[in-house]
Amino acid sequence: MPGAWQLFRGLPRTKILASSLLPCQHQSHSGPVPHQAPPRHPSLSWRLRPVSRSYRATPNLHSYTLTPPQVNSILKANEYSFKVPEFDGKNVSSVMGFDSNQLPANAPIEDRRSVATCLQTRGMLMAVFDGHAGCACAQALSERLFYYIAVSLLPHETLCELEEAVEAGRALSPILQWHKHPNDYFSREAQSLYFNSLRTYWQELIDLSSPGEVPETGEALLNAFKRLDNDLSLEAQVGDPNAYLHYWVLRVAFSGATACVVHIDGSDLFIANSGDGRAVLGVQEEDGSFTAHTLSNDHNAQNEDELARIRGEHPPSEKKTVIRQDRLLGLLMPFRAFGDVKFKWSIELQKRVLESGPDQLHENEHTKFIPPNYHTPPYLTAEPEITHHRLRPQDRFLVIGSDGLWETLHRQEVVRVVGGYLTGSQQQQPLTVGGYKVTLGQMQGLLEERKARTSSAFEDQNAATHLMRHAVGNNEFGTVDHERLSKMLSLPEELARMYRDDITIIVSQFNPHVIGSQRRENQS
């Protein structure tokens, strides 16, 4: 397609693949239920995630003892930092920059991350995608969703210019500037397919919009989520003459992923969340301490509104079966997600698509499995919950994380750790030992350990890495225990998922001076 690669310009032309970030060479699974034997069919294990959402404590089995440099090498392998450029010696953006990192538990990792600057409109996009039943759906989202959002934000005139350029075969100006780690895989094989679907979308936006009309950000995010999920479904139904792409679009549709997306433009912060990823704001109080302000809601069984929504969408006869053991149809933990057509398509459609699909799908037990009590689909939606927040000078940073982070650290602890790191001050909480009996000698040891931790806090040059160190290495006393950290990072692949999930973190730092100035301008 003429002009396609100009539109997608800015993507890495080469890829340096870490073994844990390969492009879904096999169907990875979520791992066995803690304290139980692994399931007979690994492809079915996505539905056996722990009911309690808890993991085993520090491994008691024999594991390698990693040296501090080896620990740092593992923790820093996927870290990435970006600082927003200054103009005339001034930072005119409300975003000063961001740090991100990933730590696999699955092999390959099922999480993905994306950050990009919108070039045709204003603002930055940041997102964390948490895949399940494999990484295919999360991979597709990491490549495609930002383009759907960027196109949804374009005014009518720019959309028309885009279409005219493609028709004439002229070069297209890129609409996104990506900020990617070399290990963040990007598929060249599917770009033509992705471009054609995106072009169809902007053609429809042209027909639906009017000259002079400027899209509203929240509505654009909502439309982009819904449209991409619809395209994932449609592409799987239609298939592709290319055998590889045919298999790929089916893998994407039959796997699933949650998405937590942030759009920041000046002092306007929008969150579009579908699933159990989370965005938490770090607010600095007058005394210098930090408090957590959650900007998204988890879409799972702990959310009463979600329970009521799902039960209200299905007949009373399904009240006892639509949610069982805190899972959708007793299987899926997030109540909103992309892909997962096994919870959206009719049984007839699933069978028809699978019968005409490649042989590889017939060998996959997951794709052939029909959820129990499957009477009135769809049971699942990718429609996001949109939250708008107007940034204030005291809003210092935002943490976006997959549920692997929030399962290990409370949001207030997350904000305290990041706040102390970014400001250069380690805010110490009263040293507590819970219900443990400790001697004075042990207490002295804990205090010395705390002092050593404070002096070495800035070995990390990346806020996400620093937070990840705490998430994996914190002990029962709230301090980073190198022995525990070493054991957790040296676990073999087949055991790592029993103790924790994949962890993906993005920490965005705000410029309070720019935000304060923008607020004063808006008020005048």
PDB file of N, CA, C and O in Angstrom, residues 343-394:
ATOM      1  N   PHE A 343     -15.179 -15.577  24.799  1.00  0.00           N
ATOM      2  CA  PHE A 343     -16.182 -15.004  25.690  1.00  0.00           C
ATOM      3  C   PHE A 343     -17.070 -13.988  24.968  1.00  0.00           C
ATOM      4  O   PHE A 343     -17.884 -13.324  25.605  1.00  0.00           O
ATOM      5  N   LYS A 344     -16.926 -13.888  23.643  1.00  0.00           N
ATOM      6  CA  LYS A 344     -17.668 -12.883  22.876  1.00  0.00           C
ATOM      7  C   LYS A 344     -18.443 -13.475  21.703  1.00  0.00           C
ATOM      8  O   LYS A 344     -19.566 -13.063  21.428  1.00  0.00           O
ATOM      9  N   TRP A 345     -17.861 -14.429  21.002  1.00  0.00           N
ATOM     10  CA  TRP A 345     -18.514 -15.010  19.842  1.00  0.00           C
ATOM     11  C   TRP A 345     -19.547 -16.059  20.256  1.00  0.00           C
ATOM     12  O   TRP A 345     -19.435 -16.677  21.326  1.00  0.00           O
ATOM     13  N   SER A 346     -20.486 -16.289  19.356  1.00  0.00           N
ATOM     14  CA  SER A 346     -21.415 -17.407  19.559  1.00  0.00           C
ATOM     15  C   SER A 346     -20.657 -18.717  19.382  1.00  0.00           C
ATOM     16  O   SER A 346     -19.584 -18.759  18.762  1.00  0.00           O
ATOM     17  N   ILE A 347     -21.204 -19.789  19.920  1.00  0.00           N
ATOM     18  CA  ILE A 347     -20.562 -21.106  19.783  1.00  0.00           C
ATOM     19  C   ILE A 347     -20.477 -21.485  18.311  1.00  0.00           C
ATOM     20  O   ILE A 347     -19.464 -22.038  17.850  1.00  0.00           O
ATOM     21  N   GLU A 348     -21.516 -21.163  17.549  1.00  0.00           N
ATOM     22  CA  GLU A 348     -21.533 -21.498  16.125  1.00  0.00           C
ATOM     23  C   GLU A 348     -20.409 -20.788  15.382  1.00  0.00           C
ATOM     24  O   GLU A 348     -19.722 -21.373  14.538  1.00  0.00           O
ATOM     25  N   LEU A 349     -20.217 -19.501  15.684  1.00  0.00           N
ATOM     26  CA  LEU A 349     -19.160 -18.745  15.012  1.00  0.00           C
ATOM     27  C   LEU A 349     -17.786 -19.284  15.394  1.00  0.00           C
ATOM     28  O   LEU A 349     -16.895 -19.416  14.535  1.00  0.00           O
ATOM     29  N   GLN A 350     -17.594 -19.616  16.651  1.00  0.00           N
ATOM     30  CA  GLN A 350     -16.308 -20.172  17.073  1.00  0.00           C
ATOM     31  C   GLN A 350     -15.991 -21.455  16.309  1.00  0.00           C
ATOM     32  O   GLN A 350     -14.872 -21.632  15.803  1.00  0.00           O
ATOM     33  N   LYS A 351     -16.957 -22.337  16.202  1.00  0.00           N
ATOM     34  CA  LYS A 351     -16.730 -23.606  15.511  1.00  0.00           C
ATOM     35  C   LYS A 351     -16.452 -23.381  14.033  1.00  0.00           C
ATOM     36  O   LYS A 351     -15.573 -24.033  13.449  1.00  0.00           O
ATOM     37  N   ARG A 352     -17.191 -22.458  13.415  1.00  0.00           N
ATOM     38  CA  ARG A 352     -17.014 -22.211  11.988  1.00  0.00           C
ATOM     39  C   ARG A 352     -15.620 -21.653  11.691  1.00  0.00           C
ATOM     40  O   ARG A 352     -14.949 -22.084  10.743  1.00  0.00           O
ATOM     41  N   VAL A 353     -15.167 -20.710  12.509  1.00  0.00           N
ATOM     42  CA  VAL A 353     -13.844 -20.117  12.289  1.00  0.00           C
ATOM     43  C   VAL A 353     -12.743 -21.146  12.532  1.00  0.00           C
ATOM     44  O   VAL A 353     -11.767 -21.216  11.769  1.00  0.00           O
ATOM     45  N   LEU A 354     -12.885 -21.948  13.568  1.00  0.00           N
ATOM     46  CA  LEU A 354     -11.856 -22.934  13.879  1.00  0.00           C
ATOM     47  C   LEU A 354     -11.786 -24.033  12.819  1.00  0.00           C
ATOM     48  O   LEU A 354     -10.703 -24.512  12.481  1.00  0.00           O
ATOM     49  N   GLU A 355     -12.925 -24.417  12.281  1.00  0.00           N
ATOM     50  CA  GLU A 355     -12.931 -25.473  11.266  1.00  0.00           C
ATOM     51  C   GLU A 355     -12.199 -25.046  10.000  1.00  0.00           C
ATOM     52  O   GLU A 355     -11.586 -25.865   9.316  1.00  0.00           O
ATOM     53  N   SER A 356     -12.265 -23.755   9.690  1.00  0.00           N
ATOM     54  CA  SER A 356     -11.597 -23.261   8.488  1.00  0.00           C
ATOM     55  C   SER A 356     -10.192 -22.738   8.779  1.00  0.00           C
ATOM     56  O   SER A 356      -9.504 -22.268   7.874  1.00  0.00           O
ATOM     57  N   GLY A 357      -9.753 -22.824  10.036  1.00  0.00           N
ATOM     58  CA  GLY A 357      -8.451 -22.308  10.432  1.00  0.00           C
ATOM     59  C   GLY A 357      -7.335 -23.295  10.182  1.00  0.00           C
ATOM     60  O   GLY A 357      -7.561 -24.447   9.799  1.00  0.00           O
ATOM     61  N   PRO A 358      -6.088 -22.862  10.408  1.00  0.00           N
ATOM     62  CA  PRO A 358      -4.927 -23.726  10.188  1.00  0.00           C
ATOM     63  C   PRO A 358      -4.879 -24.876  11.185  1.00  0.00           C
ATOM     64  O   PRO A 358      -5.504 -24.828  12.246  1.00  0.00           O
ATOM     65  N   ASP A 359      -4.117 -25.898  10.825  1.00  0.00           N
ATOM     66  CA  ASP A 359      -4.048 -27.103  11.646  1.00  0.00           C
ATOM     67  C   ASP A 359      -3.490 -26.839  13.040  1.00  0.00           C
ATOM     68  O   ASP A 359      -3.833 -27.535  13.990  1.00  0.00           O
ATOM     69  N   GLN A 360      -2.621 -25.814  13.158  1.00  0.00           N
ATOM     70  CA  GLN A 360      -2.014 -25.542  14.470  1.00  0.00           C
ATOM     71  C   GLN A 360      -3.069 -25.260  15.528  1.00  0.00           C
ATOM     72  O   GLN A 360      -2.909 -25.601  16.697  1.00  0.00           O
ATOM     73  N   LEU A 361      -4.170 -24.621  15.125  1.00  0.00           N
ATOM     74  CA  LEU A 361      -5.221 -24.295  16.082  1.00  0.00           C
ATOM     75  C   LEU A 361      -5.913 -25.539  16.604  1.00  0.00           C
ATOM     76  O   LEU A 361      -6.354 -25.598  17.747  1.00  0.00           O
ATOM     77  N   HIS A 362      -6.020 -26.549  15.766  1.00  0.00           N
ATOM     78  CA  HIS A 362      -6.711 -27.772  16.176  1.00  0.00           C
ATOM     79  C   HIS A 362      -5.917 -28.519  17.242  1.00  0.00           C
ATOM     80  O   HIS A 362      -6.469 -29.348  17.969  1.00  0.00           O
ATOM     81  N   GLU A 363      -4.617 -28.238  17.340  1.00  0.00           N
ATOM     82  CA  GLU A 363      -3.796 -28.882  18.350  1.00  0.00           C
ATOM     83  C   GLU A 363      -3.836 -28.143  19.677  1.00  0.00           C
ATOM     84  O   GLU A 363      -3.280 -28.610  20.669  1.00  0.00           O
ATOM     85  N   ASN A 364      -4.501 -26.989  19.707  1.00  0.00           N
ATOM     86  CA  ASN A 364      -4.530 -26.154  20.906  1.00  0.00           C
ATOM     87  C   ASN A 364      -5.828 -26.407  21.666  1.00  0.00           C
ATOM     88  O   ASN A 364      -6.923 -26.105  21.179  1.00  0.00           O
ATOM     89  N   GLU A 365      -5.709 -26.967  22.856  1.00  0.00           N
ATOM     90  CA  GLU A 365      -6.891 -27.298  23.644  1.00  0.00           C
ATOM     91  C   GLU A 365      -7.676 -26.045  24.036  1.00  0.00           C
ATOM     92  O   GLU A 365      -8.894 -26.079  24.158  1.00  0.00           O
ATOM     93  N   HIS A 366      -6.975 -24.940  24.231  1.00  0.00           N
ATOM     94  CA  HIS A 366      -7.636 -23.707  24.663  1.00  0.00           C
ATOM     95  C   HIS A 366      -8.648 -23.228  23.637  1.00  0.00           C
ATOM     96  O   HIS A 366      -9.763 -22.831  23.975  1.00  0.00           O
ATOM     97  N   THR A 367      -8.277 -23.236  22.359  1.00  0.00           N
ATOM     98  CA  THR A 367      -9.178 -22.705  21.344  1.00  0.00           C
ATOM     99  C   THR A 367     -10.418 -23.582  21.157  1.00  0.00           C
ATOM    100  O   THR A 367     -11.493 -23.081  20.818  1.00  0.00           O
ATOM    101  N   LYS A 368     -10.290 -24.893  21.381  1.00  0.00           N
ATOM    102  CA  LYS A 368     -11.436 -25.792  21.196  1.00  0.00           C
ATOM    103  C   LYS A 368     -12.371 -25.805  22.399  1.00  0.00           C
ATOM    104  O   LYS A 368     -13.514 -26.251  22.310  1.00  0.00           O
ATOM    105  N   PHE A 369     -11.896 -25.275  23.516  1.00  0.00           N
ATOM    106  CA  PHE A 369     -12.658 -25.333  24.759  1.00  0.00           C
ATOM    107  C   PHE A 369     -13.777 -24.298  24.762  1.00  0.00           C
ATOM    108  O   PHE A 369     -13.557 -23.123  24.457  1.00  0.00           O
ATOM    109  N   ILE A 370     -14.999 -24.707  25.073  1.00  0.00           N
ATOM    110  CA  ILE A 370     -16.141 -23.800  25.192  1.00  0.00           C
ATOM    111  C   ILE A 370     -16.394 -23.548  26.680  1.00  0.00           C
ATOM    112  O   ILE A 370     -16.521 -24.493  27.460  1.00  0.00           O
ATOM    113  N   PRO A 371     -16.477 -22.292  27.114  1.00  0.00           N
ATOM    114  CA  PRO A 371     -16.726 -22.020  28.535  1.00  0.00           C
ATOM    115  C   PRO A 371     -18.030 -22.655  29.003  1.00  0.00           C
ATOM    116  O   PRO A 371     -18.993 -22.776  28.225  1.00  0.00           O
ATOM    117  N   PRO A 372     -18.111 -23.048  30.242  1.00  0.00           N
ATOM    118  CA  PRO A 372     -19.354 -23.630  30.765  1.00  0.00           C
ATOM    119  C   PRO A 372     -20.441 -22.571  30.904  1.00  0.00           C
ATOM    120  O   PRO A 372     -20.149 -21.379  31.058  1.00  0.00           O
ATOM    121  N   ASN A 373     -21.693 -23.007  30.855  1.00  0.00           N
ATOM    122  CA  ASN A 373     -22.848 -22.108  31.027  1.00  0.00           C
ATOM    123  C   ASN A 373     -22.796 -20.932  30.056  1.00  0.00           C
ATOM    124  O   ASN A 373     -23.094 -19.783  30.410  1.00  0.00           O
ATOM    125  N   TYR A 374     -22.433 -21.251  28.800  1.00  0.00           N
ATOM    126  CA  TYR A 374     -22.255 -20.225  27.766  1.00  0.00           C
ATOM    127  C   TYR A 374     -23.550 -20.111  26.966  1.00  0.00           C
ATOM    128  O   TYR A 374     -23.746 -20.810  25.988  1.00  0.00           O
ATOM    129  N   HIS A 375     -24.441 -19.183  27.397  1.00  0.00           N
ATOM    130  CA  HIS A 375     -25.779 -19.113  26.821  1.00  0.00           C
ATOM    131  C   HIS A 375     -26.072 -17.809  26.094  1.00  0.00           C
ATOM    132  O   HIS A 375     -26.750 -17.831  25.053  1.00  0.00           O
ATOM    133  N   THR A 376     -25.607 -16.671  26.613  1.00  0.00           N
ATOM    134  CA  THR A 376     -25.995 -15.372  26.041  1.00  0.00           C
ATOM    135  C   THR A 376     -24.772 -14.476  25.812  1.00  0.00           C
ATOM    136  O   THR A 376     -24.627 -13.434  26.442  1.00  0.00           O
ATOM    137  N   PRO A 377     -23.870 -14.887  24.903  1.00  0.00           N
ATOM    138  CA  PRO A 377     -22.720 -14.030  24.618  1.00  0.00           C
ATOM    139  C   PRO A 377     -23.164 -12.734  23.911  1.00  0.00           C
ATOM    140  O   PRO A 377     -24.252 -12.707  23.321  1.00  0.00           O
ATOM    141  N   PRO A 378     -22.352 -11.693  23.975  1.00  0.00           N
ATOM    142  CA  PRO A 378     -21.014 -11.655  24.569  1.00  0.00           C
ATOM    143  C   PRO A 378     -21.054 -11.447  26.081  1.00  0.00           C
ATOM    144  O   PRO A 378     -21.920 -10.751  26.602  1.00  0.00           O
ATOM    145  N   TYR A 379     -20.075 -12.033  26.753  1.00  0.00           N
ATOM    146  CA  TYR A 379     -19.924 -11.871  28.200  1.00  0.00           C
ATOM    147  C   TYR A 379     -18.828 -10.863  28.540  1.00  0.00           C
ATOM    148  O   TYR A 379     -18.721 -10.445  29.688  1.00  0.00           O
ATOM    149  N   LEU A 380     -18.023 -10.509  27.566  1.00  0.00           N
ATOM    150  CA  LEU A 380     -16.843  -9.682  27.802  1.00  0.00           C
ATOM    151  C   LEU A 380     -16.842  -8.498  26.849  1.00  0.00           C
ATOM    152  O   LEU A 380     -17.304  -8.602  25.705  1.00  0.00           O
ATOM    153  N   THR A 381     -16.312  -7.374  27.314  1.00  0.00           N
ATOM    154  CA  THR A 381     -16.200  -6.177  26.475  1.00  0.00           C
ATOM    155  C   THR A 381     -14.822  -5.557  26.665  1.00  0.00           C
ATOM    156  O   THR A 381     -14.196  -5.713  27.718  1.00  0.00           O
ATOM    157  N   ALA A 382     -14.362  -4.861  25.625  1.00  0.00           N
ATOM    158  CA  ALA A 382     -13.116  -4.091  25.723  1.00  0.00           C
ATOM    159  C   ALA A 382     -13.400  -2.618  25.976  1.00  0.00           C
ATOM    160  O   ALA A 382     -12.457  -1.830  26.065  1.00  0.00           O
ATOM    161  N   GLU A 383     -14.668  -2.250  26.099  1.00  0.00           N
ATOM    162  CA  GLU A 383     -15.005  -0.836  26.305  1.00  0.00           C
ATOM    163  C   GLU A 383     -14.336  -0.312  27.575  1.00  0.00           C
ATOM    164  O   GLU A 383     -14.503  -0.873  28.652  1.00  0.00           O
ATOM    165  N   PRO A 384     -13.579   0.773  27.451  1.00  0.00           N
ATOM    166  CA  PRO A 384     -12.826   1.254  28.609  1.00  0.00           C
ATOM    167  C   PRO A 384     -13.667   2.148  29.508  1.00  0.00           C
ATOM    168  O   PRO A 384     -14.679   2.709  29.091  1.00  0.00           O
ATOM    169  N   GLU A 385     -13.235   2.278  30.735  1.00  0.00           N
ATOM    170  CA  GLU A 385     -13.763   3.281  31.642  1.00  0.00           C
ATOM    171  C   GLU A 385     -12.851   4.498  31.534  1.00  0.00           C
ATOM    172  O   GLU A 385     -11.639   4.392  31.697  1.00  0.00           O
ATOM    173  N   ILE A 386     -13.431   5.652  31.233  1.00  0.00           N
ATOM    174  CA  ILE A 386     -12.663   6.869  30.988  1.00  0.00           C
ATOM    175  C   ILE A 386     -12.671   7.746  32.238  1.00  0.00           C
ATOM    176  O   ILE A 386     -13.724   8.003  32.820  1.00  0.00           O
ATOM    177  N   THR A 387     -11.484   8.188  32.634  1.00  0.00           N
ATOM    178  CA  THR A 387     -11.336   9.093  33.777  1.00  0.00           C
ATOM    179  C   THR A 387     -10.564  10.327  33.330  1.00  0.00           C
ATOM    180  O   THR A 387      -9.561  10.206  32.610  1.00  0.00           O
ATOM    181  N   HIS A 388     -11.044  11.501  33.737  1.00  0.00           N
ATOM    182  CA  HIS A 388     -10.347  12.755  33.417  1.00  0.00           C
ATOM    183  C   HIS A 388      -9.888  13.405  34.715  1.00  0.00           C
ATOM    184  O   HIS A 388     -10.634  13.494  35.687  1.00  0.00           O
ATOM    185  N   HIS A 389      -8.641  13.854  34.715  1.00  0.00           N
ATOM    186  CA  HIS A 389      -8.082  14.552  35.875  1.00  0.00           C
ATOM    187  C   HIS A 389      -7.311  15.768  35.385  1.00  0.00           C
ATOM    188  O   HIS A 389      -6.498  15.652  34.459  1.00  0.00           O
ATOM    189  N   ARG A 390      -7.566  16.925  35.972  1.00  0.00           N
ATOM    190  CA  ARG A 390      -6.812  18.118  35.632  1.00  0.00           C
ATOM    191  C   ARG A 390      -5.620  18.223  36.584  1.00  0.00           C
ATOM    192  O   ARG A 390      -5.790  18.349  37.794  1.00  0.00           O
ATOM    193  N   LEU A 391      -4.434  18.161  36.002  1.00  0.00           N
ATOM    194  CA  LEU A 391      -3.220  18.134  36.804  1.00  0.00           C
ATOM    195  C   LEU A 391      -3.039  19.427  37.602  1.00  0.00           C
ATOM    196  O   LEU A 391      -3.352  20.523  37.130  1.00  0.00           O
ATOM    197  N   ARG A 392      -2.505  19.267  38.810  1.00  0.00           N
ATOM    198  CA  ARG A 392      -2.189  20.370  39.709  1.00  0.00           C
ATOM    199  C   ARG A 392      -0.691  20.353  39.981  1.00  0.00           C
ATOM    200  O   ARG A 392      -0.033  19.327  39.790  1.00  0.00           O
ATOM    201  N   PRO A 393      -0.114  21.456  40.438  1.00  0.00           N
ATOM    202  CA  PRO A 393       1.327  21.480  40.708  1.00  0.00           C
ATOM    203  C   PRO A 393       1.772  20.418  41.704  1.00  0.00           C
ATOM    204  O   PRO A 393       2.911  19.929  41.615  1.00  0.00           O
ATOM    205  N   GLN A 394       0.913  20.027  42.629  1.00  0.00           N
ATOM    206  CA  GLN A 394       1.299  19.011  43.613  1.00  0.00           C
ATOM    207  C   GLN A 394       1.230  17.587  43.055  1.00  0.00           C
ATOM    208  O   GLN A 394       1.673  16.646  43.710  1.00  0.00           O
TER     209      GLN A 394
END
